[in-house]
Amino acid sequence: MLWADLLILLPAAWYQLAAFPFAALFHQLCASGQLSPTARYTFLLAGGCLLAVTAMGSYAALLLIPAAASVLVLLSASPAHVHTWVFGLQMCWQTLCHLGLGTFSPLLSPFRPAVALSAIMLLTQKATSLALDVHEGTILPQAGQGLLQQALPLCSYLLYFPALLGGPLQPFSSFQVQAESLGAVPLPLEAAGWRCLGALALQGLRVGLEGCLPRVQGCSVLATLCHMWMRALLFRLAYYTQWVLDEALLKVAGFGPEEGQGDLSGRELWVLETTHRLAVFTRTWNRSTSRWLRRLVFQRCPARPLLATFAFSAWWHGLRPGHIFGFLCWAVMVEADYRIHPFLSAWATSRFAKLLYRGTTWVFTQLLVAYILDAVEAESFSALCLLWTSYKSILPLSYGVVLLLLLFKKAKQN
């Protein structure tokens, strides 16, 4: 496993690293008072457009077109209907891009379509979040401002370069406050440096574990499950590395979420890897996206909000067979988790029983996460069929059966 192989899994990482000097320059210019608020928004927008063209080439048009269209809708539609229009526009465009670029030959352009799709998905998050703010009245049009003066902060928010290719979702109000008050904030080199060292350590751990992967291959049930778990751990470490880099870049530029609102901290990393509850893992994984899904779907869905949230997540990720099965399986497993654990925790009264309960359910949670990730990453229906007919499906199937029994028992009692 080479260090450069991170580019294969997370192709935006190198472009994020290249953006660090420009983020530091932007912060320094703001701190020295050389950039007015308008100049700051212009710098961020121009940097985003430049980064998009550099990272995506001609595919950058697939990002810039819906961003411009969303701004036009935000400025022209009524607050009562703006969310519906922006949501429909973004999701239809994103679905077309997934269908078109998902079948693109990787031999012709191996990384740029993947970078473009990732950026479009992040744009959908920001555009729909901004539209909800307008719809709910938390963002009001500024009286006395011209069309360009109103459009510039919106365009800058959708395309600002520190968060163009990755990073936790930041509310527009927070972005606006930070963009206009950067002069009072010192350059956080120490915090960003620690995050970069953390990303380096995570990637080093990933490289070390990658070398152990061939040793756990085998035909036995235990070897199959260990191999699946280790592959999932390697994927998680790669995502942790990317999230830490994303937040470091935002910190250098003077942006980023408030304490405890990012995608990954030391505490959240500990929770993700030690929790014995799949529901806790689900809430903690990619926290800014989880909060966005909760606001966009879960809190607005009158019936079966959990299932609707995971179904929409499958749509947002691309609607490949693996996405559909993986996210719906995830929804069923979370529902089972909510119902199984109260029963098991009530049974575990002694110290030994509690240790047995926590240890066993931690192993189950790890294997369920690995199975779901295996399903989501499946590239074809045939790969899914191989997964369904393997030993790996025993535990998820058992959870599903237990859920049905508990639901039947509840219905019988009612």
Coordinates of C-alpha atoms in Angstrom, one line a residue:
M1 CA 0.0 0.0 0.0
L2 CA 1.5 3.3 -1.1
W3 CA 0.8 6.7 0.5
A4 CA -0.4 8.0 -2.8
D5 CA -3.1 5.3 -2.9
L6 CA -5.2 7.6 -0.7
L7 CA -5.8 9.5 -4.0
I8 CA -7.7 6.4 -5.3
L9 CA -10.2 6.3 -2.5
L10 CA -10.5 10.0 -1.7
P11 CA -9.3 11.9 -4.8
A12 CA -10.1 15.3 -3.3
A13 CA -7.3 15.0 -0.6
W14 CA -4.5 16.3 -2.8
Y15 CA -6.5 19.3 -4.0
Q16 CA -7.4 20.1 -0.4
L17 CA -3.7 20.0 0.6
A18 CA -2.9 22.3 -2.4
A19 CA -5.5 24.8 -1.1
F20 CA -3.8 25.3 2.3
P21 CA -1.4 28.1 1.2
F22 CA -4.3 30.1 -0.4
A23 CA -6.5 29.6 2.8
A24 CA -3.6 31.0 4.9
L25 CA -3.2 33.9 2.5
F26 CA -6.9 34.7 2.7
H27 CA -6.8 34.7 6.5
Q28 CA -3.7 36.9 6.6
L29 CA -5.2 39.5 4.1
C30 CA -8.4 39.6 6.2
A31 CA -6.4 40.0 9.5
S32 CA -4.4 42.8 8.1
G33 CA -7.6 44.7 7.0
Q34 CA -6.7 44.6 3.3
L35 CA -10.0 42.9 2.2
S36 CA -13.4 44.5 2.6
P37 CA -16.4 42.2 3.1
T38 CA -17.2 42.4 -0.6
A39 CA -13.5 41.6 -1.5
R40 CA -13.6 38.6 0.9
Y41 CA -16.7 37.1 -0.7
T42 CA -15.1 37.7 -4.1
F43 CA -11.8 36.0 -3.1
L44 CA -13.7 33.0 -1.7
L45 CA -15.8 32.7 -4.8
A46 CA -13.0 33.2 -7.2
G47 CA -10.9 30.6 -5.3
G48 CA -13.8 28.1 -5.4
C49 CA -14.2 28.5 -9.2
L50 CA -10.4 28.2 -9.7
L51 CA -10.2 25.1 -7.5
A52 CA -13.2 23.6 -9.3
V53 CA -11.6 24.0 -12.7
T54 CA -8.3 22.7 -11.4
A55 CA -9.7 19.6 -9.7
M56 CA -12.5 18.8 -12.2
G57 CA -11.5 20.2 -15.5
S58 CA -14.4 20.5 -17.9
Y59 CA -16.6 18.7 -15.3
A60 CA -16.6 21.9 -13.2
A61 CA -19.4 23.1 -15.4
L62 CA -21.6 20.5 -13.8
L63 CA -21.0 22.2 -10.5
L64 CA -21.2 25.8 -11.5
I65 CA -24.4 25.5 -13.5
P66 CA -26.6 24.3 -10.6
A67 CA -24.9 26.7 -8.2
A68 CA -25.9 29.7 -10.4
A69 CA -29.4 28.3 -10.9
S70 CA -29.9 27.8 -7.2
V71 CA -28.9 31.4 -6.5
L72 CA -31.4 32.7 -9.1
V73 CA -34.1 30.6 -7.5
L74 CA -33.2 31.8 -4.0
L75 CA -33.4 35.5 -5.2
S76 CA -36.6 35.1 -7.3
A77 CA -38.8 32.5 -5.7
S78 CA -41.1 33.3 -2.7
P79 CA -40.0 32.0 0.7
A80 CA -43.0 29.7 0.8
H81 CA -41.9 27.8 -2.3
V82 CA -38.1 28.4 -2.5
H83 CA -37.2 25.2 -0.7
T84 CA -39.3 23.1 -3.0
W85 CA -37.8 24.6 -6.1
V86 CA -34.2 24.4 -4.9
F87 CA -34.6 20.9 -3.6
G88 CA -36.1 19.7 -6.9
L89 CA -33.5 21.5 -9.0
Q90 CA -30.5 20.1 -7.0
M91 CA -31.7 16.6 -6.7
C92 CA -32.8 16.2 -10.3
W93 CA -29.5 17.7 -11.5
Q94 CA -27.5 15.5 -9.1
T95 CA -29.4 12.4 -10.1
L96 CA -28.6 13.1 -13.8
C97 CA -24.9 13.6 -12.9
H98 CA -24.8 10.3 -11.0
L99 CA -26.4 8.5 -13.9
G100 CA -24.1 10.0 -16.4
L101 CA -20.8 10.1 -14.5
G102 CA -21.5 6.8 -12.7
T103 CA -21.1 4.9 -16.0
F104 CA -18.1 7.0 -17.2
S105 CA -15.1 5.0 -18.1
P106 CA -12.4 5.4 -15.4
L107 CA -9.7 4.7 -18.0
L108 CA -10.4 8.1 -19.7
S109 CA -10.5 10.3 -16.6
P110 CA -10.0 8.3 -13.4
F111 CA -10.5 11.0 -10.7
R112 CA -12.2 14.1 -12.0
P113 CA -15.7 12.6 -12.3
A114 CA -15.5 11.4 -8.7
V115 CA -14.4 14.8 -7.5
A116 CA -17.2 16.5 -9.4
L117 CA -19.8 14.1 -8.0
S118 CA -18.6 14.7 -4.5
A119 CA -18.6 18.5 -4.9
I120 CA -22.2 18.4 -6.4
M121 CA -23.4 16.4 -3.4
L122 CA -21.9 18.9 -1.0
L123 CA -23.5 21.7 -3.1
T124 CA -26.9 20.0 -2.7
Q125 CA -26.4 20.1 1.1
K126 CA -25.5 23.8 1.2
A127 CA -28.2 24.8 -1.3
T128 CA -31.0 23.0 0.4
S129 CA -29.9 24.1 3.8
L130 CA -29.8 27.7 2.6
A131 CA -33.3 27.3 1.0
L132 CA -34.7 26.0 4.3
D133 CA -33.2 29.0 6.1
V134 CA -35.0 31.3 3.7
H135 CA -38.2 29.2 3.9
E136 CA -38.2 29.3 7.7
G137 CA -37.4 33.0 7.8
T138 CA -34.1 32.8 9.5
I139 CA -32.5 34.6 6.6
L140 CA -34.2 37.7 5.3
P141 CA -33.3 39.8 2.2
Q142 CA -31.3 42.9 3.0
A143 CA -33.2 46.0 2.3
G144 CA -31.6 48.5 0.0
Q145 CA -29.1 46.1 -1.6
G146 CA -28.9 45.5 -5.3
L147 CA -29.2 42.1 -7.0
L148 CA -25.5 41.6 -7.2
Q149 CA -24.9 42.6 -3.6
Q150 CA -27.5 40.0 -2.5
A151 CA -26.2 37.3 -4.9
L152 CA -22.5 37.6 -4.0
P153 CA -22.7 36.2 -0.4
L154 CA -25.0 33.4 -1.6
C155 CA -22.6 32.4 -4.5
S156 CA -19.6 32.6 -2.2
Y157 CA -21.3 30.4 0.4
L158 CA -22.2 27.7 -2.2
L159 CA -18.7 27.7 -3.8
Y160 CA -16.2 29.0 -1.3
F161 CA -13.0 27.1 -1.8
P162 CA -12.2 25.8 1.8
A163 CA -15.4 23.8 1.7
L164 CA -15.8 23.1 -2.0
L165 CA -14.5 19.6 -2.0
G166 CA -15.2 18.5 1.6
G167 CA -15.9 19.6 5.1
P168 CA -18.8 19.7 7.5
L169 CA -21.9 21.6 6.5
Q170 CA -21.8 25.1 7.9
P171 CA -25.0 27.2 8.2
F172 CA -25.1 30.3 6.0
S173 CA -25.5 32.6 9.0
S174 CA -22.3 31.2 10.6
F175 CA -20.4 31.5 7.3
Q176 CA -21.5 35.1 7.0
V177 CA -20.5 36.0 10.5
Q178 CA -17.1 34.4 10.2
A179 CA -16.4 35.8 6.7
E180 CA -17.0 39.4 8.0
S181 CA -15.2 39.1 11.3
L182 CA -12.0 37.3 10.3
G183 CA -9.8 40.3 11.2
A184 CA -10.3 39.7 14.9
V185 CA -9.4 36.0 14.8
P186 CA -5.7 35.0 14.9
L187 CA -4.4 32.5 12.4
P188 CA -5.1 29.1 14.1
L189 CA -1.9 27.4 12.9
E190 CA -1.5 25.3 16.0
A191 CA -5.1 23.8 15.8
A192 CA -4.7 23.2 12.0
G193 CA -1.3 21.7 12.6
W194 CA -2.6 19.2 15.2
R195 CA -5.3 18.2 12.8
C196 CA -2.8 17.6 10.0
L197 CA -0.7 15.5 12.3
G198 CA -3.8 13.6 13.3
A199 CA -4.6 13.0 9.6
L200 CA -1.0 11.8 9.1
A201 CA -1.3 9.4 12.0
L202 CA -4.6 8.0 10.8
Q203 CA -3.2 7.5 7.3
G204 CA -0.1 5.8 8.8
L205 CA -2.3 3.4 10.8
R206 CA -4.3 2.7 7.6
V207 CA -1.2 1.9 5.7
G208 CA 0.0 -0.5 8.4
L209 CA -3.3 -2.3 8.6
E210 CA -3.5 -2.6 4.8
G211 CA -0.4 -4.7 4.9
C212 CA -2.1 -7.1 7.3
L213 CA -5.2 -7.5 5.1
P214 CA -3.9 -10.4 3.0
R215 CA -3.1 -12.4 6.1
V216 CA -6.7 -12.7 7.3
Q217 CA -8.0 -14.0 4.0
G218 CA -9.4 -17.5 4.1
C219 CA -12.4 -19.8 3.4
S220 CA -13.6 -20.2 7.0
V221 CA -16.4 -18.2 8.5
L222 CA -14.1 -16.5 11.0
A223 CA -11.6 -15.5 8.3
T224 CA -14.4 -14.2 6.0
L225 CA -15.9 -12.1 8.8
C226 CA -12.4 -10.8 9.9
H227 CA -11.6 -9.8 6.3
M228 CA -14.9 -7.9 6.0
W229 CA -14.3 -6.1 9.3
M230 CA -10.8 -5.1 8.4
R231 CA -11.8 -3.8 5.0
A232 CA -14.5 -1.7 6.7
L233 CA -12.0 -0.4 9.2
L234 CA -9.7 0.7 6.4
F235 CA -12.5 2.6 4.7
R236 CA -13.4 4.3 8.0
L237 CA -9.8 5.3 8.6
A238 CA -9.7 6.8 5.1
Y239 CA -12.8 8.8 5.8
Y240 CA -11.5 10.0 9.1
T241 CA -8.3 11.2 7.4
Q242 CA -10.4 13.2 4.9
W243 CA -12.6 14.7 7.5
V244 CA -9.7 15.8 9.6
L245 CA -8.0 17.4 6.6
D246 CA -11.3 19.2 5.7
E247 CA -11.6 20.7 9.1
A248 CA -7.9 21.7 9.1
L249 CA -8.4 23.6 5.8
L250 CA -11.4 25.4 7.2
K251 CA -9.6 26.3 10.3
V252 CA -6.7 27.8 8.4
A253 CA -9.1 29.9 6.3
G254 CA -10.9 31.1 9.5
F255 CA -14.0 29.1 9.0
G256 CA -15.4 25.9 10.4
P257 CA -18.0 24.6 12.8
E258 CA -18.3 25.5 16.4
E259 CA -16.8 23.2 19.0
G260 CA -18.5 19.8 18.9
Q261 CA -20.3 20.5 15.7
G262 CA -17.7 19.1 13.2
D263 CA -17.6 15.7 11.6
L264 CA -14.8 14.2 13.8
S265 CA -13.2 15.0 17.1
G266 CA -11.2 12.8 19.4
R267 CA -14.3 12.1 21.4
E268 CA -16.4 11.3 18.4
L269 CA -13.7 9.0 17.0
W270 CA -13.7 7.1 20.4
V271 CA -17.5 6.8 20.3
L272 CA -17.5 5.5 16.7
E273 CA -15.0 2.8 17.4
T274 CA -16.2 1.7 20.9
T275 CA -20.0 2.0 20.9
H276 CA -22.0 -1.1 21.2
R277 CA -25.1 0.5 19.7
L278 CA -25.6 0.8 16.0
A279 CA -28.0 3.7 16.5
V280 CA -25.3 5.7 18.4
F281 CA -22.8 4.9 15.6
T282 CA -25.3 6.2 13.0
R283 CA -25.9 9.4 14.8
T284 CA -22.2 10.1 15.3
W285 CA -21.0 9.1 11.8
N286 CA -20.6 12.1 9.5
R287 CA -22.4 14.3 12.0
S288 CA -23.0 17.4 9.9
T289 CA -24.6 15.2 7.2
S290 CA -26.7 13.4 9.9
R291 CA -28.0 16.8 11.1
W292 CA -28.8 17.9 7.6
L293 CA -30.7 14.7 6.9
R294 CA -32.6 15.1 10.2
R295 CA -33.6 18.6 9.3
L296 CA -34.4 18.0 5.7
V297 CA -36.2 14.6 5.9
F298 CA -36.7 13.2 9.4
Q299 CA -38.3 16.2 11.0
R300 CA -40.5 16.9 8.0
C301 CA -41.7 13.4 7.2
P302 CA -45.1 12.6 8.8
A303 CA -44.9 8.8 8.5
R304 CA -41.9 6.4 8.8
P305 CA -39.3 9.1 9.1
L306 CA -36.4 6.7 9.8
L307 CA -37.1 4.7 6.6
A308 CA -37.7 7.9 4.6
T309 CA -34.4 9.4 5.8
F310 CA -32.4 6.3 4.8
A311 CA -34.2 6.0 1.5
F312 CA -33.4 9.6 0.7
S313 CA -29.8 9.1 1.7
A314 CA -29.6 6.3 -0.8
W315 CA -31.0 8.6 -3.5
W316 CA -28.5 11.4 -2.5
H317 CA -25.6 8.9 -2.7
G318 CA -26.5 7.8 -6.2
L319 CA -29.2 5.1 -6.2
R320 CA -26.9 2.3 -7.3
P321 CA -28.1 -1.2 -6.3
G322 CA -25.6 -1.2 -3.5
H323 CA -26.8 2.1 -2.2
I324 CA -30.5 1.0 -2.2
F325 CA -29.9 -2.2 -0.4
G326 CA -27.2 -0.9 1.9
F327 CA -29.1 2.1 3.2
L328 CA -32.4 0.2 3.5
C329 CA -30.6 -2.6 5.4
W330 CA -29.0 0.1 7.6
A331 CA -32.5 1.5 8.4
V332 CA -33.8 -2.0 9.4
M333 CA -30.7 -2.6 11.5
V334 CA -31.1 0.7 13.3
E335 CA -34.8 0.0 14.0
A336 CA -33.8 -3.4 15.3
D337 CA -31.1 -1.8 17.4
Y338 CA -33.7 0.5 19.1
R339 CA -35.9 -2.5 20.0
I340 CA -33.3 -5.2 20.9
H341 CA -31.1 -3.2 23.3
P342 CA -33.8 -2.3 25.9
F343 CA -34.6 -6.0 26.1
L344 CA -31.0 -7.1 26.5
S345 CA -30.0 -4.3 28.9
A346 CA -32.9 -5.2 31.2
W347 CA -31.7 -8.8 31.2
A348 CA -28.0 -7.9 31.9
T349 CA -28.2 -7.2 35.7
S350 CA -25.0 -8.7 37.0
R351 CA -21.5 -7.4 36.3
F352 CA -20.6 -10.4 34.2
A353 CA -23.8 -10.2 32.3
K354 CA -23.2 -6.5 31.5
L355 CA -19.7 -7.2 30.3
L356 CA -21.0 -10.1 28.1
Y357 CA -23.8 -7.9 26.8
R358 CA -21.5 -4.9 25.9
G359 CA -18.8 -7.1 24.5
T360 CA -21.1 -9.2 22.3
T361 CA -23.1 -6.2 21.0
W362 CA -19.9 -4.3 20.3
V363 CA -18.8 -7.2 18.0
F364 CA -22.2 -7.3 16.4
T365 CA -22.2 -3.5 15.8
Q366 CA -18.8 -3.7 14.2
L367 CA -19.9 -6.6 11.9
L368 CA -23.1 -4.8 11.0
V369 CA -21.3 -1.7 10.0
A370 CA -18.8 -3.7 8.0
Y371 CA -21.7 -5.5 6.2
I372 CA -23.5 -2.3 5.4
L373 CA -20.3 -0.7 4.0
D374 CA -19.7 -3.8 1.9
A375 CA -23.2 -3.5 0.5
V376 CA -23.0 0.2 -0.2
E377 CA -19.6 -0.2 -1.9
A378 CA -21.0 -3.0 -4.2
E379 CA -20.6 -1.9 -7.8
S380 CA -23.1 -4.2 -9.4
F381 CA -26.1 -6.4 -8.7
S382 CA -24.0 -9.6 -9.1
A383 CA -21.7 -8.3 -6.4
L384 CA -24.7 -7.9 -4.1
C385 CA -25.9 -11.4 -4.9
L386 CA -22.5 -12.7 -3.8
L387 CA -22.8 -10.8 -0.6
W388 CA -26.4 -12.1 0.1
T389 CA -25.3 -15.7 -0.3
S390 CA -22.2 -15.4 1.9
Y391 CA -21.7 -16.1 5.6
K392 CA -21.7 -12.3 6.0
S393 CA -25.5 -12.1 5.8
I394 CA -26.2 -14.3 8.8
L395 CA -26.0 -11.6 11.4
P396 CA -28.1 -8.9 9.5
L397 CA -30.7 -11.6 8.7
S398 CA -30.8 -12.6 12.4
Y399 CA -31.4 -9.0 13.4
G400 CA -34.2 -8.8 10.9
V401 CA -35.8 -11.9 12.2
V402 CA -35.6 -10.7 15.8
L403 CA -37.1 -7.3 14.7
L404 CA -40.0 -9.1 13.1
L405 CA -40.6 -11.2 16.3
L406 CA -40.5 -8.2 18.5
L407 CA -42.9 -6.3 16.2
F408 CA -45.2 -9.4 16.2
K409 CA -45.1 -9.6 20.0
K410 CA -45.9 -5.9 20.3
A411 CA -48.8 -6.2 17.9
K412 CA -50.1 -9.2 19.8
Q413 CA -50.0 -7.4 23.1
N414 CA -51.9 -4.4 21.6

